[in-house]
PDB file of C-alpha atoms in Angstrom:
ATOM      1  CA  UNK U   1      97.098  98.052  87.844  1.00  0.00           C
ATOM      2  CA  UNK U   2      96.613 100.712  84.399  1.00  0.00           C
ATOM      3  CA  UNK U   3      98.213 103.208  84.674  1.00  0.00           C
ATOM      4  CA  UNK U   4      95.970 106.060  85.811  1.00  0.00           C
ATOM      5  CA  UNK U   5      97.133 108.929  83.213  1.00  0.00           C
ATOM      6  CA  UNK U   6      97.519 109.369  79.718  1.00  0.00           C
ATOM      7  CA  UNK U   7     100.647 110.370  77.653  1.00  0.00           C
ATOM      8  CA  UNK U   8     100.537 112.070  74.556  1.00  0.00           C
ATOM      9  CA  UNK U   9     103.141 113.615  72.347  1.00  0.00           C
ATOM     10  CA  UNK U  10     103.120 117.187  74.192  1.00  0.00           C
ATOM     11  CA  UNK U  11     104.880 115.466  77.158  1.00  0.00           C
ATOM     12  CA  UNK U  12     107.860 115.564  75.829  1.00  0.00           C
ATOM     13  CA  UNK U  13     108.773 118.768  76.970  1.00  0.00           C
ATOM     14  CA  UNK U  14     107.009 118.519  80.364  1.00  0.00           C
ATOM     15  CA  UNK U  15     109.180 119.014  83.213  1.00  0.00           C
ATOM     16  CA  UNK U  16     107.413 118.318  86.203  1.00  0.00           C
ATOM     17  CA  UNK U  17     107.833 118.886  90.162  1.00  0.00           C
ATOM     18  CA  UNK U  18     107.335 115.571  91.906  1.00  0.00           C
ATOM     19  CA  UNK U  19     105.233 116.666  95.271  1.00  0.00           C
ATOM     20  CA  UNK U  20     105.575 113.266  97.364  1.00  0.00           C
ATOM     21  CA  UNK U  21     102.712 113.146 100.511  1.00  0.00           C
ATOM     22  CA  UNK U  22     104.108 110.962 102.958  1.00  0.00           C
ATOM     23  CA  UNK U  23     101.672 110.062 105.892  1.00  0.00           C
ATOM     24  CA  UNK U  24     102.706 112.892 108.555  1.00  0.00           C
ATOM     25  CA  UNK U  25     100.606 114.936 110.587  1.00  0.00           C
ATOM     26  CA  UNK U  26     100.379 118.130 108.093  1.00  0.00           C
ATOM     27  CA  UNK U  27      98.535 117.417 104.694  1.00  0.00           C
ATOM     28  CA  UNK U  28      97.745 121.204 104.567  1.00  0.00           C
ATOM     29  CA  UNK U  29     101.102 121.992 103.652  1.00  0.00           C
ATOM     30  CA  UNK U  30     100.804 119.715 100.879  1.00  0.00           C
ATOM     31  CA  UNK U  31      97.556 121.397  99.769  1.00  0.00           C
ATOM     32  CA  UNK U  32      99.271 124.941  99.923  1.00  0.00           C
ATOM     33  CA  UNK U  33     102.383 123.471  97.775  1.00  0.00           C
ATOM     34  CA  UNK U  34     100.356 122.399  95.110  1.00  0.00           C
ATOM     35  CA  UNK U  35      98.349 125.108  95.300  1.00  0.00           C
ATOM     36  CA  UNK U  36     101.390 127.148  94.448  1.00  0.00           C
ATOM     37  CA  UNK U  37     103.394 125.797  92.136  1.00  0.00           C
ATOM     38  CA  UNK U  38     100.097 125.174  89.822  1.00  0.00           C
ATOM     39  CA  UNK U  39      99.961 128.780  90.475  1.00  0.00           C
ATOM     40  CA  UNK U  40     103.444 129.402  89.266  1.00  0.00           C
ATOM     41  CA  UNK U  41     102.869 127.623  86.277  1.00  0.00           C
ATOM     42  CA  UNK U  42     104.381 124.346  86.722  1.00  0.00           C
ATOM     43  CA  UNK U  43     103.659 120.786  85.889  1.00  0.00           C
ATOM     44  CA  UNK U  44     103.392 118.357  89.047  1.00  0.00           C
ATOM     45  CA  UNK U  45     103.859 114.981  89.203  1.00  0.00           C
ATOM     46  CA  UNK U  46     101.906 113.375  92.906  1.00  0.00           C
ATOM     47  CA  UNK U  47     102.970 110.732  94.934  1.00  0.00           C
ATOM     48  CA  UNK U  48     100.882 110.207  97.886  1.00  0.00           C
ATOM     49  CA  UNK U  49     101.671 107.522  99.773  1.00  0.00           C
ATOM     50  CA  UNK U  50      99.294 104.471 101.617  1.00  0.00           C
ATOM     51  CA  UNK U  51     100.135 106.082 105.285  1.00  0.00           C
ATOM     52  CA  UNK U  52      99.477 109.899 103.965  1.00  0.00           C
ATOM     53  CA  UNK U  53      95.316 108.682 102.774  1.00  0.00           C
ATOM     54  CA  UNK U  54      94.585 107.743 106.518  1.00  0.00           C
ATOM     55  CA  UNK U  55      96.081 111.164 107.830  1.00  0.00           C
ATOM     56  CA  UNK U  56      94.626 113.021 104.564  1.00  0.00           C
ATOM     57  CA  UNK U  57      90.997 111.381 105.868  1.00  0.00           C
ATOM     58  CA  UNK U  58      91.790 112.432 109.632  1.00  0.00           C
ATOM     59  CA  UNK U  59      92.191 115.469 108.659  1.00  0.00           C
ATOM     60  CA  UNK U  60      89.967 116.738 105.994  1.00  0.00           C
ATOM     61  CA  UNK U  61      87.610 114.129 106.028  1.00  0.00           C
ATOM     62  CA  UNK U  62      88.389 113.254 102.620  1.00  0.00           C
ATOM     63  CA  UNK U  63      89.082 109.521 100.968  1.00  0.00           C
ATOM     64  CA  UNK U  64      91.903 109.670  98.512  1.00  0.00           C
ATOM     65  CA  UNK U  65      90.959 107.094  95.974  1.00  0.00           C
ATOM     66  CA  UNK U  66      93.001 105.854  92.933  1.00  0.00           C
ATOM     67  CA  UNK U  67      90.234 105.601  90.581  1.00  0.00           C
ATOM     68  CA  UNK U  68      89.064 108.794  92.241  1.00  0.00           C
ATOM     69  CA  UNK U  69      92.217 111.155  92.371  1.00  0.00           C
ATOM     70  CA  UNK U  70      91.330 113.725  90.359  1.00  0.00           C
ATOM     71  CA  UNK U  71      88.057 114.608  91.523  1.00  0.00           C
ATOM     72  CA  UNK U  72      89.268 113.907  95.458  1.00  0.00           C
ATOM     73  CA  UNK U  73      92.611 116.151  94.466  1.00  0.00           C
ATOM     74  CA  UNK U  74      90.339 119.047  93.366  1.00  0.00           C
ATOM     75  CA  UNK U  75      88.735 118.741  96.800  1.00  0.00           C
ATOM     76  CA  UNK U  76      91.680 118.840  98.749  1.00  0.00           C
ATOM     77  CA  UNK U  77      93.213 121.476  97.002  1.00  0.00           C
ATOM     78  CA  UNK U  78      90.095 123.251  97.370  1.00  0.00           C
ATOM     79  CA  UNK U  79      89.501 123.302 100.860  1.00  0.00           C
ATOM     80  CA  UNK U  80      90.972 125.488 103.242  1.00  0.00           C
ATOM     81  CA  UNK U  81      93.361 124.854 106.311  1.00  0.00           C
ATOM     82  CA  UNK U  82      90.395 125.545 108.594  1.00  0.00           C
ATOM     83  CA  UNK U  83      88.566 122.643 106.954  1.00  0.00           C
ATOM     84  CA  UNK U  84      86.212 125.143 105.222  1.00  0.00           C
ATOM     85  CA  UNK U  85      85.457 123.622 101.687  1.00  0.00           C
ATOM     86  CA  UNK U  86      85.275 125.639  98.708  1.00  0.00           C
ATOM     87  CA  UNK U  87      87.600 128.107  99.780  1.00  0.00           C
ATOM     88  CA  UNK U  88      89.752 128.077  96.842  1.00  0.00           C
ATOM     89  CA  UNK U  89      89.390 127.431  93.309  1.00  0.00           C
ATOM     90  CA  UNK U  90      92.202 125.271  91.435  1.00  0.00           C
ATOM     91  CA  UNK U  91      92.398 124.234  88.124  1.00  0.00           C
ATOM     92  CA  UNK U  92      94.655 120.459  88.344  1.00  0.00           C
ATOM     93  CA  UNK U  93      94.921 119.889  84.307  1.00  0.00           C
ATOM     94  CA  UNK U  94      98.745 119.880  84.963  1.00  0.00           C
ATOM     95  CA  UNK U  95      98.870 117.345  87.329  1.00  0.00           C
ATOM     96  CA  UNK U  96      99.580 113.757  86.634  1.00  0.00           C
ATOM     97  CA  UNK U  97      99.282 110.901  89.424  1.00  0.00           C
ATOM     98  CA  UNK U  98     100.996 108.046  90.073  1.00  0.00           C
ATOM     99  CA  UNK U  99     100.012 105.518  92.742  1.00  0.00           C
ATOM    100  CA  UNK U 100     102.265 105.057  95.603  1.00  0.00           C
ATOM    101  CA  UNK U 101     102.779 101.376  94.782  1.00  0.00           C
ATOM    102  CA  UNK U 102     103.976 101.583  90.989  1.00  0.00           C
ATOM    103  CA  UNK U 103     107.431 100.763  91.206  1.00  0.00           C
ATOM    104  CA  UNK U 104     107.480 101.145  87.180  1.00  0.00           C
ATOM    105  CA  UNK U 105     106.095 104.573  87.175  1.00  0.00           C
ATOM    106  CA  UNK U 106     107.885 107.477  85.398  1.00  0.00           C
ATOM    107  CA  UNK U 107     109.896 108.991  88.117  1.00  0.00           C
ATOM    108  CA  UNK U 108     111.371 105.648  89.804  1.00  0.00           C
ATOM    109  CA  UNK U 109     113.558 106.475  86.672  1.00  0.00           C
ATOM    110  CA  UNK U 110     116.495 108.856  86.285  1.00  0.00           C
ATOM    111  CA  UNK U 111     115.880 109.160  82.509  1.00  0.00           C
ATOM    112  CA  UNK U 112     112.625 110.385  83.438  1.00  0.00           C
ATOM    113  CA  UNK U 113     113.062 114.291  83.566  1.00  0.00           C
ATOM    114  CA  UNK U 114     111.881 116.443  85.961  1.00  0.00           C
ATOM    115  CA  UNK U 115     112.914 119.411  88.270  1.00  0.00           C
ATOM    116  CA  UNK U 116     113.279 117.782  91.482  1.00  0.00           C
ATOM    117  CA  UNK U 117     111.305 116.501  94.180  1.00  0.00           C
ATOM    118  CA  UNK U 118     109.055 118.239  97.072  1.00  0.00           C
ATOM    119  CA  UNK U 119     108.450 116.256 100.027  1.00  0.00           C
ATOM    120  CA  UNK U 120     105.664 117.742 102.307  1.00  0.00           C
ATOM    121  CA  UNK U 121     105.091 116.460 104.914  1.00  0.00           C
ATOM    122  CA  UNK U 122     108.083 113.997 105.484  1.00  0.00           C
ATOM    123  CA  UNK U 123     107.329 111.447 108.483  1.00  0.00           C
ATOM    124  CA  UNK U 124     110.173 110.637 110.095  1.00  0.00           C
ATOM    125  CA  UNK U 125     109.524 106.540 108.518  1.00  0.00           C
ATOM    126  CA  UNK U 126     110.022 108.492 105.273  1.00  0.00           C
ATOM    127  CA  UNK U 127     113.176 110.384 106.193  1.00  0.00           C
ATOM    128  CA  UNK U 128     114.423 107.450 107.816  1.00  0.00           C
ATOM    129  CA  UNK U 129     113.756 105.984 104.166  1.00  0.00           C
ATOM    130  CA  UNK U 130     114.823 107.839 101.693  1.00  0.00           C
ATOM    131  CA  UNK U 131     118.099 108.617 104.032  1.00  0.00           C
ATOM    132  CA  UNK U 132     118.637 104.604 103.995  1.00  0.00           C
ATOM    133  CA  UNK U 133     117.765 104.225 100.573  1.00  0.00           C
ATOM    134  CA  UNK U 134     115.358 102.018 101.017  1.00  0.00           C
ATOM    135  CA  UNK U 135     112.885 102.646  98.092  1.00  0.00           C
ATOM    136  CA  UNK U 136     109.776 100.285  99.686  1.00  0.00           C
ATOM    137  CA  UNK U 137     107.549 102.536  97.641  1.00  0.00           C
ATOM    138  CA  UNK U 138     107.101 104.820  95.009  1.00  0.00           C
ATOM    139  CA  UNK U 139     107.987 107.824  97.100  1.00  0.00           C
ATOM    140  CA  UNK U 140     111.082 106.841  98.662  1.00  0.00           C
ATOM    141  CA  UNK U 141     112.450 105.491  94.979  1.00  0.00           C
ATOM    142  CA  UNK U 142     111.449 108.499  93.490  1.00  0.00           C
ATOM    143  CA  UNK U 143     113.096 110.254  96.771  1.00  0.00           C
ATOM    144  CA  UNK U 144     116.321 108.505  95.871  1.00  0.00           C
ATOM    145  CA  UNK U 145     116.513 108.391  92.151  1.00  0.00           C
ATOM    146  CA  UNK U 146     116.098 113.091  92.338  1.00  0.00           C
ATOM    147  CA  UNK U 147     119.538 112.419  94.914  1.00  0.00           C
ATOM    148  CA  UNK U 148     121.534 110.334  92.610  1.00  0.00           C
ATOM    149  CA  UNK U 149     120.389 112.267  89.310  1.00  0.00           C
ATOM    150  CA  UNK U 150     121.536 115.536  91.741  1.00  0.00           C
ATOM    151  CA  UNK U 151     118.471 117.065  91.295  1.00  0.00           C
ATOM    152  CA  UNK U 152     116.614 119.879  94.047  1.00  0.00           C
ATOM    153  CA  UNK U 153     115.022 117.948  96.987  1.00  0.00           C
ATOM    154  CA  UNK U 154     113.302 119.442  99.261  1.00  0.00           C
ATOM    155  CA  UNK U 155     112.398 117.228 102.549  1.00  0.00           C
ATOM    156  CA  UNK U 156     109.624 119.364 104.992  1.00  0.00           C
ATOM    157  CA  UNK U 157     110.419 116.953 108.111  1.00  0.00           C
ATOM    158  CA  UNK U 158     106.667 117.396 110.540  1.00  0.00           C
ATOM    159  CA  UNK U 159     107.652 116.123 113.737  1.00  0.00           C
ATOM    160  CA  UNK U 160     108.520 116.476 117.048  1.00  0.00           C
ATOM    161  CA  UNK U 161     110.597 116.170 119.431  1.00  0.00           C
ATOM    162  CA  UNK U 162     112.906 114.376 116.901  1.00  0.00           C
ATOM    163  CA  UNK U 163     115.088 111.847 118.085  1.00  0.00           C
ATOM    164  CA  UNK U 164     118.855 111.164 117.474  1.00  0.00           C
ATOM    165  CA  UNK U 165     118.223 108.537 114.954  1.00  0.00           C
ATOM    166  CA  UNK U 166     116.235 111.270 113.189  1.00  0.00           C
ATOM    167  CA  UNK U 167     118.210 113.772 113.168  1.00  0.00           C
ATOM    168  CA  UNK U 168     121.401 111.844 112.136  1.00  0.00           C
ATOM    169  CA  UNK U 169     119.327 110.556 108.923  1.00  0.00           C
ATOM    170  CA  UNK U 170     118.370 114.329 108.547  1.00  0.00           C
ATOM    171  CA  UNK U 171     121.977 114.946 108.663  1.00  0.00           C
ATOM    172  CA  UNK U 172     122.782 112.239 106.242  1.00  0.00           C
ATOM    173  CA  UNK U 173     120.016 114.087 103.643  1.00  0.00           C
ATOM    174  CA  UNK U 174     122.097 117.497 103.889  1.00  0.00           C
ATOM    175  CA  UNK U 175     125.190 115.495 103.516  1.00  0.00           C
ATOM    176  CA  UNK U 176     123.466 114.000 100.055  1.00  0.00           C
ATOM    177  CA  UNK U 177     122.482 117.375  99.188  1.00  0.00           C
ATOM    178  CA  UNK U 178     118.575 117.688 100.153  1.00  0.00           C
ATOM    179  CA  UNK U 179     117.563 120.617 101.648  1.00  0.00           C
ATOM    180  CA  UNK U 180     116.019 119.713 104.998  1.00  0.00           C
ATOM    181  CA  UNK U 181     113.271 122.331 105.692  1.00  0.00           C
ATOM    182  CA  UNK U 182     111.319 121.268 109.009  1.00  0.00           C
ATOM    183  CA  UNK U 183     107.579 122.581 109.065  1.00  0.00           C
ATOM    184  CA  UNK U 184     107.991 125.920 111.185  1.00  0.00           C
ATOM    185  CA  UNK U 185     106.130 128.409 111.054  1.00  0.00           C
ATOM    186  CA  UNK U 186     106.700 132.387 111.532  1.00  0.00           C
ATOM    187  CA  UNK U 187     104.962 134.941 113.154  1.00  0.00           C
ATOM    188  CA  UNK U 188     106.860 137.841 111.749  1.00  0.00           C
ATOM    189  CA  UNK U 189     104.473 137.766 108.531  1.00  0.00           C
ATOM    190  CA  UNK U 190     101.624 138.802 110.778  1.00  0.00           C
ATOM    191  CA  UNK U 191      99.647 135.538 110.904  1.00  0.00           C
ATOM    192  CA  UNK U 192      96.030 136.119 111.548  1.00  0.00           C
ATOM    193  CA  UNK U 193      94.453 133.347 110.531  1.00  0.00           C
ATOM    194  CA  UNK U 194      95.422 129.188 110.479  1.00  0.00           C
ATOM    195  CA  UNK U 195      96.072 129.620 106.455  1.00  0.00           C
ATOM    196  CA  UNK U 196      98.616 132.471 106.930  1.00  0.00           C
ATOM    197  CA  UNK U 197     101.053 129.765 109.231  1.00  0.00           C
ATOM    198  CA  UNK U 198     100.548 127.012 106.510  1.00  0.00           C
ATOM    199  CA  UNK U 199     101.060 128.799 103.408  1.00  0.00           C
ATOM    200  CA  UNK U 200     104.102 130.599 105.381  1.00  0.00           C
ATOM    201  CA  UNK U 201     105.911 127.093 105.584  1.00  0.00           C
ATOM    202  CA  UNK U 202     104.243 126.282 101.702  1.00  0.00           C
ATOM    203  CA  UNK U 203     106.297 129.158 100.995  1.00  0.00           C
ATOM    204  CA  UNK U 204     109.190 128.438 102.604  1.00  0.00           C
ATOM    205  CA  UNK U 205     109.146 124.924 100.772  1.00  0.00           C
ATOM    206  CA  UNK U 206     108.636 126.697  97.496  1.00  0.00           C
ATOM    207  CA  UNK U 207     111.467 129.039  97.908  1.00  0.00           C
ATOM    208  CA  UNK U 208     114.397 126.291  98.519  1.00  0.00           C
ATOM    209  CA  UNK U 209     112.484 124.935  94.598  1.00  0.00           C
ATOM    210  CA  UNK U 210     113.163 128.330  93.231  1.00  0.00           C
ATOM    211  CA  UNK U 211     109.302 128.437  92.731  1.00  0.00           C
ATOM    212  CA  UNK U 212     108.062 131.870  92.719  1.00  0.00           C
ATOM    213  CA  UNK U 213     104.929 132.612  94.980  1.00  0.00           C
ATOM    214  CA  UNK U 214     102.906 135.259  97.173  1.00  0.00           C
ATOM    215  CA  UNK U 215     102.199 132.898  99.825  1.00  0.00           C
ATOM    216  CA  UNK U 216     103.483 135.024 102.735  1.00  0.00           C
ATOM    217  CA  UNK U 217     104.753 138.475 103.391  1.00  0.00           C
ATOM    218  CA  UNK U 218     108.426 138.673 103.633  1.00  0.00           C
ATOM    219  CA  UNK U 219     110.777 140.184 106.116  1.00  0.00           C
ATOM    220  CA  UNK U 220     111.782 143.704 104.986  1.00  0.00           C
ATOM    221  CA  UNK U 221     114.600 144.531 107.753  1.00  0.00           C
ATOM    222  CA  UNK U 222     111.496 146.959 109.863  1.00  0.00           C
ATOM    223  CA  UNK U 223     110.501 146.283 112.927  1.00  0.00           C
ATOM    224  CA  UNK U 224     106.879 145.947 113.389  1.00  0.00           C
ATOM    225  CA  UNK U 225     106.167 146.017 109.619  1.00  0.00           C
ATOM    226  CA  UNK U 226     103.353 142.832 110.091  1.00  0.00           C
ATOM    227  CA  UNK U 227     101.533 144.860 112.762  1.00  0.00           C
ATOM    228  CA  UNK U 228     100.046 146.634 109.945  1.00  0.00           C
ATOM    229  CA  UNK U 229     100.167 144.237 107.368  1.00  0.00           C
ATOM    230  CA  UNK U 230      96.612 143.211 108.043  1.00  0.00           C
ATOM    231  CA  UNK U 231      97.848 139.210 107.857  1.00  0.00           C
ATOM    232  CA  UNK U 232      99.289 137.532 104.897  1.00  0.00           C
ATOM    233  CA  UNK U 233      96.586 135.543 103.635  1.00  0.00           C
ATOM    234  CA  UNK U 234      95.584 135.666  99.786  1.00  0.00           C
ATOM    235  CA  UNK U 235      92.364 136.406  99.054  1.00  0.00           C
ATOM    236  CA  UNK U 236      89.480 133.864  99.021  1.00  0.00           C
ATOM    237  CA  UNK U 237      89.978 132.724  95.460  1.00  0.00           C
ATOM    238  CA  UNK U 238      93.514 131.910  96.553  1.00  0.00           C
ATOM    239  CA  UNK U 239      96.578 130.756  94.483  1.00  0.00           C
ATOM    240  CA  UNK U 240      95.090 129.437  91.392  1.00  0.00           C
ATOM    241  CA  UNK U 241      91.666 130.939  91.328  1.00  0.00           C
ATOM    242  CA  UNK U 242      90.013 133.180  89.024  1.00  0.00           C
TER     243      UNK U 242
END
């Protein structure tokens, strides 16, 4: 398969943020990651996996296409956690994509630099994974290759209940130095709409990266300070938009 991106000299001193998809319940999350960190000013390398298209077109409606990524990427990022399209406007000239099965691809490399690796969502096949090293794709290789180089991973596990064998690879992640960051949301923000819970755990995600962000309203030590917060969610224009 070509390679679906260009390199030119200028990439020499990108630094990206690999954001792998994995093929949980939860692609929203993923949406309100990317959505920030190409709000924060960082580069972003994707990696969504086979699994992570069928949930992606379960739950947007949308067909995540090689040949296609960029223009199905901008329609993702641009739709809302409702499902309502258009609701935010993202530019995506920062992000390069690399297809799930190209085992030769830049970050399966530890001489390949970047800042670390998001995960969001993480199945609990792609814990079980990346916790066993077993690299089957690009995800999990790229997974294990930001461990070994001791570089920031972040794993957003979506599942539940979990199950001992889960939660003793979960264990074995900490124990390798990932930060394990299940997808919980909080109500002390003063959710009042379906956005404000997923860009509260987006937020959460981007915090353990050391990403800065205005996804949700933070905890100030006073008691009933969301009451009359009026909810935490950014205007319509969103992270990214104009």
């Amino acid at each position: 398969m070509d390679r679906l991106h260009s390199v030119n000299a200028g990439d020499t001193q990108r630094r990206p943020w690999i954001v792998g998809v994995s093929g949980a319940s939860g692609t929203p999350y993923a949406a309100s990651v990317l959505r920030g960190l190409l709000a924060a000013g960082e580069s972003v390398d994707l990696v969504v996996s086979r699994a992570s298209r069928l949930t992606l077109l379960d739950e947007t409606g949308i067909s995540f296409r090689d040949a296609h990524w960029q223009g199905d990427l901008g329609e993702w990022l641009a739709r809302g956690a409702d499902g309502k399209p258009g609701t935010f406007r993202v530019r995506t000239d920062d992000v390069r994509y690399w297809a799930a099965g190209d085992l030769a691809a830049g970050p399966s490399s530890g001489s390949y630099a970047t800042k670390g690796m998001l995960i969001v969502p993480a199945s609990t096949a792609c814990v079980a994974g990346v916790a066993l090293g077993l690299s089957k794709d690009l995800l999990q290789r790229s997974a294990s290759v930001t461990l070994k180089e001791r570089r920031r991973l972040v794993v957003c596990v979506r599942e539940t209940p979990l199950n001992g064998q889960t939660l003793k690879h979960l264990v074995g992640l900490d124990e390798a130095g990932a930060v394990v960051l299940p997808a919980s949301p909080a109500f002390y923000a003063g959710a009042t709409h379906i956005q404000d819970l997923v860009d509260f755990v987006a937020g959460r995600v981007l915090d353990a990266a050391g990403v800065p962000h205005q996804l949700y309203r933070r905890w100030e030590g006073e008691l009933g300070g969301a009451s009359g917060a009026g909810g935490s969610r950014p205007a319509e224009d969103g992270p990214g938009g104009a």
